[in-house]
CSV table of C-alpha atoms in Angstrom, one decimal:
chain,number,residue,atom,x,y,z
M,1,UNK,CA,40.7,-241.4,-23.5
M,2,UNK,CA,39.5,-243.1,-20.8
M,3,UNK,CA,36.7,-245.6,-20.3
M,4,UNK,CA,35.1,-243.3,-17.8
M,5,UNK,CA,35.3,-240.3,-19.8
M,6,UNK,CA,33.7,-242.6,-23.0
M,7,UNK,CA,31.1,-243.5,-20.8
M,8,UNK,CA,30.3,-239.9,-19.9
M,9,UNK,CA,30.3,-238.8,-23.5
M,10,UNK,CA,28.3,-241.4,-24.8
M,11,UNK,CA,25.5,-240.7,-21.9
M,12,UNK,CA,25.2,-236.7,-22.2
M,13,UNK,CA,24.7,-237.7,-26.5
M,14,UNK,CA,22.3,-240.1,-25.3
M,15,UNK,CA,20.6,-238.0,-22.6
M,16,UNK,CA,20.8,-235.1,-24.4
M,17,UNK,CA,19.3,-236.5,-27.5
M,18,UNK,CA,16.7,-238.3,-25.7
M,19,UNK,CA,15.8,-234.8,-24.0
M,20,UNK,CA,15.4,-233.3,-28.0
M,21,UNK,CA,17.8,-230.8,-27.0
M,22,UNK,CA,20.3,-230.1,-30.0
M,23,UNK,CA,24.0,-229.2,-29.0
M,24,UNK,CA,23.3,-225.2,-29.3
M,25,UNK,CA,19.5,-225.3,-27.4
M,26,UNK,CA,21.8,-227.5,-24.5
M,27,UNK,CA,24.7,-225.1,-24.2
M,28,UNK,CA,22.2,-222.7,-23.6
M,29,UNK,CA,20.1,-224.2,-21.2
M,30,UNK,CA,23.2,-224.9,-18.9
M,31,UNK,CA,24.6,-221.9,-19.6
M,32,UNK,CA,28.1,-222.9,-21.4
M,33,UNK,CA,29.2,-221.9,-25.3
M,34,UNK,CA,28.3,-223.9,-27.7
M,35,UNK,CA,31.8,-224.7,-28.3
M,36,UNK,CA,32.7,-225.9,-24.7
M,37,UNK,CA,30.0,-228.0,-25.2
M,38,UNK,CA,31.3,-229.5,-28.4
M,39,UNK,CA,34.5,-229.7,-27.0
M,40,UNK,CA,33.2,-231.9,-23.7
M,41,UNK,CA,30.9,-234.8,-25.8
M,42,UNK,CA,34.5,-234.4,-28.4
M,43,UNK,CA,36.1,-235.5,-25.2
M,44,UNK,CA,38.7,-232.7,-25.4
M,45,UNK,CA,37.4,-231.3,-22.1
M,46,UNK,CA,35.8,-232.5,-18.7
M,47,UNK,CA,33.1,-229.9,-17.2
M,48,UNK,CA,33.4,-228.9,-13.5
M,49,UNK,CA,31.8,-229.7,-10.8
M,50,UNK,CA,29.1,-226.9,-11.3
M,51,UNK,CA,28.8,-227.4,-15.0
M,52,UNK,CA,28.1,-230.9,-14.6
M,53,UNK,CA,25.8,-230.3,-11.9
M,54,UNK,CA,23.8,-228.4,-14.2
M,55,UNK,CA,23.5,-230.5,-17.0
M,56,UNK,CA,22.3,-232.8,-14.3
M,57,UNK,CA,19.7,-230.6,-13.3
M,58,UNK,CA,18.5,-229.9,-17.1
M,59,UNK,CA,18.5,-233.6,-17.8
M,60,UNK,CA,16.6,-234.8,-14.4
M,61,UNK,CA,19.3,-237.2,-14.1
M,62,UNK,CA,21.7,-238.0,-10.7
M,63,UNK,CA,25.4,-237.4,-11.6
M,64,UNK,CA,25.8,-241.4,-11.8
M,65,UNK,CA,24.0,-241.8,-14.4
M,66,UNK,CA,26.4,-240.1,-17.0
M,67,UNK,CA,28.9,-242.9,-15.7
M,68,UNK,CA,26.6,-245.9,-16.2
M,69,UNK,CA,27.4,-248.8,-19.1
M,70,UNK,CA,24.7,-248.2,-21.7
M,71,UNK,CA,21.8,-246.5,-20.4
M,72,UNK,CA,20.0,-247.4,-23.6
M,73,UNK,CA,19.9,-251.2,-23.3
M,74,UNK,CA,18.1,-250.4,-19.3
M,75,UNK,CA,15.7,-248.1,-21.5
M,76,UNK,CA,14.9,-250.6,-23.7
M,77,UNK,CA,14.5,-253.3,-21.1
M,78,UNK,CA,11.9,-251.3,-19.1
M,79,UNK,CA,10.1,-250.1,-22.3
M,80,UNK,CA,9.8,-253.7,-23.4
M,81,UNK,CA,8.8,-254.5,-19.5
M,82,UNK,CA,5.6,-251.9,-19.8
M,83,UNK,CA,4.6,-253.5,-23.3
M,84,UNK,CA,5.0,-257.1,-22.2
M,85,UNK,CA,2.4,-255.6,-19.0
M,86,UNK,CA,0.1,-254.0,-21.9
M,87,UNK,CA,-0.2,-257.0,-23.7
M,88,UNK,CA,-1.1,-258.9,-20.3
M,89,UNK,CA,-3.3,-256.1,-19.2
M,90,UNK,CA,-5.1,-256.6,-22.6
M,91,UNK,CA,-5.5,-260.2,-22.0
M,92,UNK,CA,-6.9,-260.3,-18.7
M,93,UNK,CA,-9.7,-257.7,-20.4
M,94,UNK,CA,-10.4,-259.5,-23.2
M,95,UNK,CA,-10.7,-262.9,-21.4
M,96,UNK,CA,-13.2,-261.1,-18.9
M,97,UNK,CA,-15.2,-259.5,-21.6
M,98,UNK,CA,-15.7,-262.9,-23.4
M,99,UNK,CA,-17.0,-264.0,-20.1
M,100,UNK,CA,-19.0,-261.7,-18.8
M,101,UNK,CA,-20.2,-260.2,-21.8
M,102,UNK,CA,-20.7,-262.5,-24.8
M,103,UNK,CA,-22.6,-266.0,-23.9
């Protein structure tokens, strides 16, 4: 197996998962078996062009990122980026509530 076809495996689980769709609810949805769609994340197949472009569709993705190195780590990085803007958010309130409001 290629490291392009790992890649693409590892991002439809990922996607897929993400999108709480379970293997069966996902086959569905794009309108494939449940077994062809074991048998793409088991990396015996490779969908086609119109397969692929709707599991794009049902995952509001573009078709490059099921090729990109570990989604999750850039998911994590822009969670922890909207926390760490919480946090400073919640400073800048408190800070002006202890000076406008208690003295």
């Amino acid at each position: 197996m290629t490291h392009l076809q790992e890649l693409f495996i590892n991002n439809i689980r990922f996607y897929r998962t993400k999108a709480n769709f379970t293997q069966i609810d996902f086959a569905a949805e794009i309108e494939v078996s449940p077994n062809y769609l074991n048998a793409v994340e088991n990396g015996k197949y490779f969908p086609s062009p119109d397969v692929l472009q709707r599991m794009c569709d049902s995952l509001e993705l573009s078709p490059y990122q099921l090729f990109l190195e570990q989604p999750e780590i850039s998911n994590l990085q822009n969670k922890a980026e909207y926390q760490q803007t919480i946090m400073s958010l919640k400073q800048e309130i408190d800070a002006l509530l202890q000076k406008y409001l208690i003295k």
